[in-house]
PDB file of C-alpha atoms in Angstrom:
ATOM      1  CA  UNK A 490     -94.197 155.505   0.088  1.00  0.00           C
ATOM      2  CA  UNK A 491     -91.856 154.397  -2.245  1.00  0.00           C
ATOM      3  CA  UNK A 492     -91.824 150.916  -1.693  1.00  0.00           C
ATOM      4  CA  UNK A 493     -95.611 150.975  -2.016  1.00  0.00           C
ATOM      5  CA  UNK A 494     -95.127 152.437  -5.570  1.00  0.00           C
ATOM      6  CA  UNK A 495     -92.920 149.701  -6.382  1.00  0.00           C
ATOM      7  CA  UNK A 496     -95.548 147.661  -5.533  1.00  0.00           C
ATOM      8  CA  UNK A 497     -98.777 149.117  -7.085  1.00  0.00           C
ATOM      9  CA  UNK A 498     -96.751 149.327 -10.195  1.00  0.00           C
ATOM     10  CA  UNK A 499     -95.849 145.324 -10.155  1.00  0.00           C
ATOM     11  CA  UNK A 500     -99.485 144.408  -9.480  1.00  0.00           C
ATOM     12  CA  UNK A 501    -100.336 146.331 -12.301  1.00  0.00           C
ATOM     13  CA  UNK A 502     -98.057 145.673 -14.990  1.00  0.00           C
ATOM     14  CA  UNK A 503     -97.121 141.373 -14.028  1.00  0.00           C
ATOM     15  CA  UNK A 504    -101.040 140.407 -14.082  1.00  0.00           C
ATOM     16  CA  UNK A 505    -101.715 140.578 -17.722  1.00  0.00           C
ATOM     17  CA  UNK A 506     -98.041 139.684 -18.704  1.00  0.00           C
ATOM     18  CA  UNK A 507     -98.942 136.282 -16.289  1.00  0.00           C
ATOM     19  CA  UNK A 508    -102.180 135.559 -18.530  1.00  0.00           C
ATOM     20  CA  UNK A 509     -99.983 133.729 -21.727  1.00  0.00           C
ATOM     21  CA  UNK A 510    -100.821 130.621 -23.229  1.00  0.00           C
ATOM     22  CA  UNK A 511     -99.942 128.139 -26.100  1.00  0.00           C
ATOM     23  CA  UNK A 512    -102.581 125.520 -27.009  1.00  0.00           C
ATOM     24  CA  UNK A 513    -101.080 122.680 -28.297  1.00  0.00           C
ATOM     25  CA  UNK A 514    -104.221 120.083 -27.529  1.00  0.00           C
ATOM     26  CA  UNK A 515    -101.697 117.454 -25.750  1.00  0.00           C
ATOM     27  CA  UNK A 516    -103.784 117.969 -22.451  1.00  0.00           C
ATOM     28  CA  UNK A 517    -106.698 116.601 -24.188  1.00  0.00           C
ATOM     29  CA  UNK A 518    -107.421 113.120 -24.873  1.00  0.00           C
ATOM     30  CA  UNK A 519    -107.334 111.912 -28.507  1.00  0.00           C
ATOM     31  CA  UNK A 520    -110.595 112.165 -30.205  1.00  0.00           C
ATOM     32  CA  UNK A 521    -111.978 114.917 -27.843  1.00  0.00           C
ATOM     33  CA  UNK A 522    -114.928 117.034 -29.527  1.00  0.00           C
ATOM     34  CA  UNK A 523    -113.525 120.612 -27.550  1.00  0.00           C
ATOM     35  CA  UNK A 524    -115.995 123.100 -26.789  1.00  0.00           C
ATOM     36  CA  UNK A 525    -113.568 125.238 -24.807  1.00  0.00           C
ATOM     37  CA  UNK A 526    -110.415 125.682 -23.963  1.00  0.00           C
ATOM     38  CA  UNK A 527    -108.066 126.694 -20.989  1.00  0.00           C
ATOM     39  CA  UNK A 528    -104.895 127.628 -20.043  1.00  0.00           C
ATOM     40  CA  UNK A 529    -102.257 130.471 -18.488  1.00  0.00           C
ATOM     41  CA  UNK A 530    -105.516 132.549 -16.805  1.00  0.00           C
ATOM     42  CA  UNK A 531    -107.439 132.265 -20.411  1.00  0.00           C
ATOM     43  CA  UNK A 532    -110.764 130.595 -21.656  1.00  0.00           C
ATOM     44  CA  UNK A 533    -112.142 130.701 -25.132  1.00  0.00           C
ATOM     45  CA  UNK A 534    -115.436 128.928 -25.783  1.00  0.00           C
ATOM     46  CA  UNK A 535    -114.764 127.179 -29.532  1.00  0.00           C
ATOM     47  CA  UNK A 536    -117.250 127.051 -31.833  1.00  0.00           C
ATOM     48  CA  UNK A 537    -117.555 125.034 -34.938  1.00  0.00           C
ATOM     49  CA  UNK A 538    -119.279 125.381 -38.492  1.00  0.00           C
ATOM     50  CA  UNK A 539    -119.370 122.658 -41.009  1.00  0.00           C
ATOM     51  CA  UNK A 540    -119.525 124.047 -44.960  1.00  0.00           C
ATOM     52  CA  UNK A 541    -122.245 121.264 -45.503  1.00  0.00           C
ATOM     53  CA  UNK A 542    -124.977 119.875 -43.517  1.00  0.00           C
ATOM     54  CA  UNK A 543    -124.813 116.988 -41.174  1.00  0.00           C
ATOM     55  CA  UNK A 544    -126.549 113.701 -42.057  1.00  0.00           C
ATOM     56  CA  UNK A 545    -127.259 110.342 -40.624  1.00  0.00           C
ATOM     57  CA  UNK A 546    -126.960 111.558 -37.476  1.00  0.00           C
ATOM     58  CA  UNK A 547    -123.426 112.331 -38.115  1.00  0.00           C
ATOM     59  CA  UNK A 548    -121.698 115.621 -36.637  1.00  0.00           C
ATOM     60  CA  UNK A 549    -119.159 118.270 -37.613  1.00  0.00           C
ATOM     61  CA  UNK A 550    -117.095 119.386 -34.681  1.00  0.00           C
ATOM     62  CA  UNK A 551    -113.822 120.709 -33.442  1.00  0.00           C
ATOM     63  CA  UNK A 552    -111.705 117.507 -32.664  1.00  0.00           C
ATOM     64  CA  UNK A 553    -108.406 116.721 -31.150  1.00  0.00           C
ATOM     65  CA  UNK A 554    -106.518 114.240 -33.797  1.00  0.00           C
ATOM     66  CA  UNK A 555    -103.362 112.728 -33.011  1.00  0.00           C
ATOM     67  CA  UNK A 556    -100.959 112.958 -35.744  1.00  0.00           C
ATOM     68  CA  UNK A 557     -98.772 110.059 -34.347  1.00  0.00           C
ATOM     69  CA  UNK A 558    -101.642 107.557 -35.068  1.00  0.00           C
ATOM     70  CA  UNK A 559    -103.478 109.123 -37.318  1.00  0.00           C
ATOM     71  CA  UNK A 560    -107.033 107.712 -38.312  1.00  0.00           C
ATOM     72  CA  UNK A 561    -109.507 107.576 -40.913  1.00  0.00           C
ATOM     73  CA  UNK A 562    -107.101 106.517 -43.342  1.00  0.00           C
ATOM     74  CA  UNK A 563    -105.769 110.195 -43.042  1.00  0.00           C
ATOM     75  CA  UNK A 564    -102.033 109.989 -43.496  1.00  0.00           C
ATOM     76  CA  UNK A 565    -101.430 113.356 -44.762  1.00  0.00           C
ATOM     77  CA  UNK A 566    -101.495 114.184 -41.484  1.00  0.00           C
ATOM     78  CA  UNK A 567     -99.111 112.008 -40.032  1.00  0.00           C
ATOM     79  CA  UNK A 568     -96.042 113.690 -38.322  1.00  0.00           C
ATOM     80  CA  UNK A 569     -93.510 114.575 -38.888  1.00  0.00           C
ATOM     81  CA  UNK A 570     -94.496 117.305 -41.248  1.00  0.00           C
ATOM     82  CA  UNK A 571     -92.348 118.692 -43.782  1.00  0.00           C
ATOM     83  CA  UNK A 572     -92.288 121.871 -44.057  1.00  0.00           C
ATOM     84  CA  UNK A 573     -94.566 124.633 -47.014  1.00  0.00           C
ATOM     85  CA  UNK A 574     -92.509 126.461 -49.003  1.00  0.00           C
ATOM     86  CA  UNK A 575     -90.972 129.637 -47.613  1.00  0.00           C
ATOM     87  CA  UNK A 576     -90.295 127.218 -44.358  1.00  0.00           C
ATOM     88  CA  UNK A 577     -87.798 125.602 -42.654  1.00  0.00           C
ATOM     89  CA  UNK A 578     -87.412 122.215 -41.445  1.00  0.00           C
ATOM     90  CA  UNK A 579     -90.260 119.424 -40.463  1.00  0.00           C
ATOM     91  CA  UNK A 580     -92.655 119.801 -37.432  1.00  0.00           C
ATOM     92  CA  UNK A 581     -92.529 117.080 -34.715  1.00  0.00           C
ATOM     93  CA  UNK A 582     -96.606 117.458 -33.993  1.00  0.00           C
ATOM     94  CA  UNK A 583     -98.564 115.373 -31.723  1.00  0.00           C
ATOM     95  CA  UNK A 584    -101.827 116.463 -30.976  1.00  0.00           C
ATOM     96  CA  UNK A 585    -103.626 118.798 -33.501  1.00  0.00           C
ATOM     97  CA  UNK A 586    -107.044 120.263 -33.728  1.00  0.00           C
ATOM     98  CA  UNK A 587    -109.398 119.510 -36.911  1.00  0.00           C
ATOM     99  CA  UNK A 588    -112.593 119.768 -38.175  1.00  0.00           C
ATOM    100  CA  UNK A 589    -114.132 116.311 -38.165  1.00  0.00           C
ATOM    101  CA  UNK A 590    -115.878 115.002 -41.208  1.00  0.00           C
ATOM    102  CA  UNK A 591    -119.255 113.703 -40.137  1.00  0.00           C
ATOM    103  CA  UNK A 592    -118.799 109.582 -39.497  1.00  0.00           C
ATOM    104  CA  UNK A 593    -122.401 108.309 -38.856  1.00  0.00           C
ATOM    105  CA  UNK A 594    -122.321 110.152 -35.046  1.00  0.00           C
ATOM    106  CA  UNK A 595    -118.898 108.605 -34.244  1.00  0.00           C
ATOM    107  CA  UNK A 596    -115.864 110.479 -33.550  1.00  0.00           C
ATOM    108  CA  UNK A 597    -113.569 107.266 -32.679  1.00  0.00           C
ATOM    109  CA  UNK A 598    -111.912 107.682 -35.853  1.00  0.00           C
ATOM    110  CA  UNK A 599    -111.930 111.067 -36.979  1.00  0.00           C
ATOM    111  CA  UNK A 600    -110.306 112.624 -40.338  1.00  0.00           C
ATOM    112  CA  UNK A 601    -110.157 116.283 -41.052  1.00  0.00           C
ATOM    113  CA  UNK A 602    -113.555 117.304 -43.412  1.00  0.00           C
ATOM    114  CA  UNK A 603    -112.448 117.791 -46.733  1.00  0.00           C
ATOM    115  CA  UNK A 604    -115.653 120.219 -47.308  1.00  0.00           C
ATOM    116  CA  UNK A 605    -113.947 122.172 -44.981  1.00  0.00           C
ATOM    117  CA  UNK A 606    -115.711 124.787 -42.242  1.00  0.00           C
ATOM    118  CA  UNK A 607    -114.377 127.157 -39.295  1.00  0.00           C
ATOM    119  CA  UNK A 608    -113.458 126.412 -36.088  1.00  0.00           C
ATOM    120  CA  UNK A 609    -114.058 130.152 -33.771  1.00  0.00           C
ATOM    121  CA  UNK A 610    -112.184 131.035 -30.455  1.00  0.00           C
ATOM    122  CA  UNK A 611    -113.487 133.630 -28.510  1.00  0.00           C
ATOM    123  CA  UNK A 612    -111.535 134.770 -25.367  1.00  0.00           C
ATOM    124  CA  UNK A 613    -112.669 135.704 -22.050  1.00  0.00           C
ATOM    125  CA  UNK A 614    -110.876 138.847 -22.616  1.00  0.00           C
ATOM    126  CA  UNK A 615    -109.107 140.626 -25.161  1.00  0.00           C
ATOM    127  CA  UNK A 616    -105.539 138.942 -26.483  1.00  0.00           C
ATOM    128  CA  UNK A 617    -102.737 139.155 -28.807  1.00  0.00           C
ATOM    129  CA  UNK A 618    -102.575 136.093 -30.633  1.00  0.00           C
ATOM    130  CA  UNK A 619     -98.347 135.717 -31.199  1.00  0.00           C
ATOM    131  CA  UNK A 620     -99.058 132.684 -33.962  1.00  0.00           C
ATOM    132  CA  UNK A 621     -99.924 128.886 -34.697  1.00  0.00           C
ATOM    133  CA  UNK A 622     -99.174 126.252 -36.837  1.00  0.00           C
ATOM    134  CA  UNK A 623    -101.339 125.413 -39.178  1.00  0.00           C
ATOM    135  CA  UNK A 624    -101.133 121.778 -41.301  1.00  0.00           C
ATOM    136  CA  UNK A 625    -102.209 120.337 -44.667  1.00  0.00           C
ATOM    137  CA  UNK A 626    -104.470 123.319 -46.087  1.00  0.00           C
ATOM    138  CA  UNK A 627    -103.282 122.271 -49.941  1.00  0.00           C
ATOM    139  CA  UNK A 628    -104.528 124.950 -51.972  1.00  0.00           C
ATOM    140  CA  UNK A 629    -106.605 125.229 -54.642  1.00  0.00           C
ATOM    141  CA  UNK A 630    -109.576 126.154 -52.747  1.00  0.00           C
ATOM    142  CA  UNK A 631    -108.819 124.491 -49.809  1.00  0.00           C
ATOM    143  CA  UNK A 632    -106.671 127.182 -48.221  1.00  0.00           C
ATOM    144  CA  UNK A 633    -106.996 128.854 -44.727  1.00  0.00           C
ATOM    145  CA  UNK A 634    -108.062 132.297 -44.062  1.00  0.00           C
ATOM    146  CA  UNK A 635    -108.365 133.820 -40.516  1.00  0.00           C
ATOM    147  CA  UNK A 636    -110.458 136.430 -39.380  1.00  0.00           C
ATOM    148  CA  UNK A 637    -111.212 138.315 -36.414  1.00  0.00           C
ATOM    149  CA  UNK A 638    -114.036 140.641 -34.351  1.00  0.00           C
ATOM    150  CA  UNK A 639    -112.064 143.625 -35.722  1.00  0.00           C
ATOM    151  CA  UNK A 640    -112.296 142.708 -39.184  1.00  0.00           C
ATOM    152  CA  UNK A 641    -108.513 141.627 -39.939  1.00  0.00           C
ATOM    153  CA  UNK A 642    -108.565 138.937 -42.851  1.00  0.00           C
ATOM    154  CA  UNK A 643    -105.390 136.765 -43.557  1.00  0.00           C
ATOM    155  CA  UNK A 644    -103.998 136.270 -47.496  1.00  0.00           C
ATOM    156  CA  UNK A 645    -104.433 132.403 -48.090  1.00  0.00           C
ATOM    157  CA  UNK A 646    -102.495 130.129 -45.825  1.00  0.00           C
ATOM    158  CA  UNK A 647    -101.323 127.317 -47.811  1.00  0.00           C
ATOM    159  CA  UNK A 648     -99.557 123.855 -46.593  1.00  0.00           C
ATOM    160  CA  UNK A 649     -99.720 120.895 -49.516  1.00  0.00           C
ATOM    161  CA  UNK A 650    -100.232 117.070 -48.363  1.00  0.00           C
ATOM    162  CA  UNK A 651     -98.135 116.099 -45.241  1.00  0.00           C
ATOM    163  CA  UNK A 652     -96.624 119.954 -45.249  1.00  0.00           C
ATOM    164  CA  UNK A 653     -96.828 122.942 -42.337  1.00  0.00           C
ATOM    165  CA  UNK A 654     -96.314 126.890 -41.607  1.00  0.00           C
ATOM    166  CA  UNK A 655     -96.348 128.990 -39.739  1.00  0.00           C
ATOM    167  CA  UNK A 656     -98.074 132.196 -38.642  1.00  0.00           C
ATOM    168  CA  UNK A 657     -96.431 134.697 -36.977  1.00  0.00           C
ATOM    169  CA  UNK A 658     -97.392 138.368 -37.681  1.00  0.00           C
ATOM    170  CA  UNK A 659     -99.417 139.032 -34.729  1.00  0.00           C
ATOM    171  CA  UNK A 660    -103.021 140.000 -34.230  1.00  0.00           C
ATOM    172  CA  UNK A 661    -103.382 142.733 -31.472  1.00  0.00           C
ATOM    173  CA  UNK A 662    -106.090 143.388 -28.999  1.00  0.00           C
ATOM    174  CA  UNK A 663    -108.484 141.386 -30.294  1.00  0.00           C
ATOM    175  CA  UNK A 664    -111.789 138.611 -28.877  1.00  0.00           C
ATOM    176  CA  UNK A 665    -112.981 136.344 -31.685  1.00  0.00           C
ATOM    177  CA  UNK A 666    -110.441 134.469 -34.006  1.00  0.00           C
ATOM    178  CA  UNK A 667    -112.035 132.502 -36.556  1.00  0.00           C
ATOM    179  CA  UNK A 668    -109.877 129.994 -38.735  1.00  0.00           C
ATOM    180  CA  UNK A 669    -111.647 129.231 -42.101  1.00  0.00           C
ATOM    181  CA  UNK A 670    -110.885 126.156 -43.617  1.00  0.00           C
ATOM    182  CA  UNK A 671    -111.643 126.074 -47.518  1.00  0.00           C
ATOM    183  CA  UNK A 672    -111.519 121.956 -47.306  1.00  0.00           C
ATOM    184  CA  UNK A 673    -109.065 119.660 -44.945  1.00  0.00           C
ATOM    185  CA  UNK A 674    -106.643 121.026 -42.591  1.00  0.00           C
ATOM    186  CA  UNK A 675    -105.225 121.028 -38.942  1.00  0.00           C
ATOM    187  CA  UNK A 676    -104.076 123.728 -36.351  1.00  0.00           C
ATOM    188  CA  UNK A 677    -101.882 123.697 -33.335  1.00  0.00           C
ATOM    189  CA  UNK A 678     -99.525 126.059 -31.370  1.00  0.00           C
ATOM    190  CA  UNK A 679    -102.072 128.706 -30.924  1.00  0.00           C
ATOM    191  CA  UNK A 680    -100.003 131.233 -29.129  1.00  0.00           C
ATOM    192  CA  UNK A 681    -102.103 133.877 -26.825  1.00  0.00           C
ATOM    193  CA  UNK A 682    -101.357 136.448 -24.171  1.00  0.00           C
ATOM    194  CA  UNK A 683    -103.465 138.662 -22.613  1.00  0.00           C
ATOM    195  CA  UNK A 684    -103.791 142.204 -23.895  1.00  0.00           C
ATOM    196  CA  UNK A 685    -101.653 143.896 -20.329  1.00  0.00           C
ATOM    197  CA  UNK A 686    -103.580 145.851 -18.543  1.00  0.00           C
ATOM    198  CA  UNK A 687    -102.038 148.513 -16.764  1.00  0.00           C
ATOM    199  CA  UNK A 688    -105.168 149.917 -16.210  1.00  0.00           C
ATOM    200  CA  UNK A 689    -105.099 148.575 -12.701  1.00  0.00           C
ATOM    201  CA  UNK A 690    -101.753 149.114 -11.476  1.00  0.00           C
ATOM    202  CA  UNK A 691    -102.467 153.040 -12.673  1.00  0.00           C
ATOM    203  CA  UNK A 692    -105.545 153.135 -10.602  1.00  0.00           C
ATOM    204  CA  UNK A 693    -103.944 152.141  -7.541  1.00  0.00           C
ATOM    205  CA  UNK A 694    -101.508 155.067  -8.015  1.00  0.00           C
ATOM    206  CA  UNK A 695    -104.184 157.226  -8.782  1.00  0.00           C
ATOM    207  CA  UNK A 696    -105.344 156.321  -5.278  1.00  0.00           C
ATOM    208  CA  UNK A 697    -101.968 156.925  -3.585  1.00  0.00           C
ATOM    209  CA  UNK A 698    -102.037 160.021  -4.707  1.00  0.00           C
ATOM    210  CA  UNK A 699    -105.095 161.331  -3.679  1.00  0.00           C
ATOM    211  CA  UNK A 700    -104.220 159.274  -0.409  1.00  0.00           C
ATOM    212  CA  UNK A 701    -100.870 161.525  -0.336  1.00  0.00           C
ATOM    213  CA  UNK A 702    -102.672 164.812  -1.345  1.00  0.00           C
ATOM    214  CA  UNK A 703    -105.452 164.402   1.425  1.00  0.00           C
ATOM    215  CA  UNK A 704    -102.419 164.302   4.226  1.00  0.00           C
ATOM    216  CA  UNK A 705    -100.883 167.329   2.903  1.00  0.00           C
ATOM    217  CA  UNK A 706    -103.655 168.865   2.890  1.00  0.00           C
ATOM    218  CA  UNK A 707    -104.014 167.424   6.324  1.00  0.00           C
ATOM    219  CA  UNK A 708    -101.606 168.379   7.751  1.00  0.00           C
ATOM    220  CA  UNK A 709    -101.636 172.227   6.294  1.00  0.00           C
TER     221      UNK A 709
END
């Protein structure tokens, strides 16, 4: 009986501690327009909202840029990144995720949309998100504020030209995380785990026991 306790309680207490991710966009090919992403037993469908409307057939969307060769004559964000004040040394970032100004339909050679716009994850299940990275947000009414489905609102994130931070004061138990860029600006590092969910390995011990209760009474 014991052993069988050990066991319920692993089940339930290693499943949501397995579901951990960090997106960093380097499993996506440069350029991609991302609609979803993957990764340690999460999915979060991405949605994107341009601050001004779309024209000639041109389109606003959530794109993987690559900082190493970065395009659209956008070389504020090139890496390495030095680091916002209040930070500590530069940022060797690759791939990044920004909103793409519209470019006539064509997303070849993307730059981040200086009119800004939100990019919005929502998980499969409730996470705490541990922190990301987020790159050249300037200031001066181009800074990032993130939100989420319970309401939490961040103070201004600010990064100048060619600059980082980081965010680290987690966000608990939540489904929808919605970064709001005020004009140009780049995330990566989105660190998520699964809210744990003990729920399951306590309901298999709820079952032992009323297994264990019915043989006592049994055998009474």
């Amino acid at each position: 009986m014991k052993q069988i306790l050990a066991i319920a309680l692993a089940i339930g207490f290693s499943t949501g501690a397995a579901r951990a991710a960090v997106f960093d966009f380097e499993a996506f090919a440069t350029n991609t327009a991302i609609n979803s992403i993957t990764g340690g037993g999460l999915t979060a469908t991405v949605v994107t909202d341009s601050n001004r409307a779309v024209a000639n057939g041109g389109t606003n969307q959530a794109v993987v840029f690559d900082t190493l060769n970065p395009t659209g004559n956008d070389n504020d964000l090139a890496s390495p990144f030095a680091p916002a004040p209040g930070f500590s040394g530069p940022l060797n970032a690759s791939k990044i995720l920004i909103i793409a100004g519209p470019q006539n339909g064509n997303l070849s050679l993307p730059d981040d949309d200086a009119q800004g716009g939100t990019i919005t994850f929502t998980f499969d299940r409730k996470v705490n998100v541990l922190g990301f990275d987020y790159l050249d947000t300037e200031g001066n009414g181009n800074e990032l504020f993130v939100s989420t489905d319970l309401g939490f609102l961040s103070t201004a994130l600010v990064a100048g030209d060619g600059q980082y931070g980081s965010f680290s004061t987690p966000l608990l138990g939540i489904q929808s995380l919605t970064f709001a860029f005020g004009g140009s600006g780049g995330l990566d590092n989105l660190n998520v785990q699964a809210v744990p969910l003990p729920a399951a390995g306590l309901l298999l011990l709820s079952s032992l026991g009323a297994l264990g209760l019915f043989r006592r009474r049994a055998r009474a």
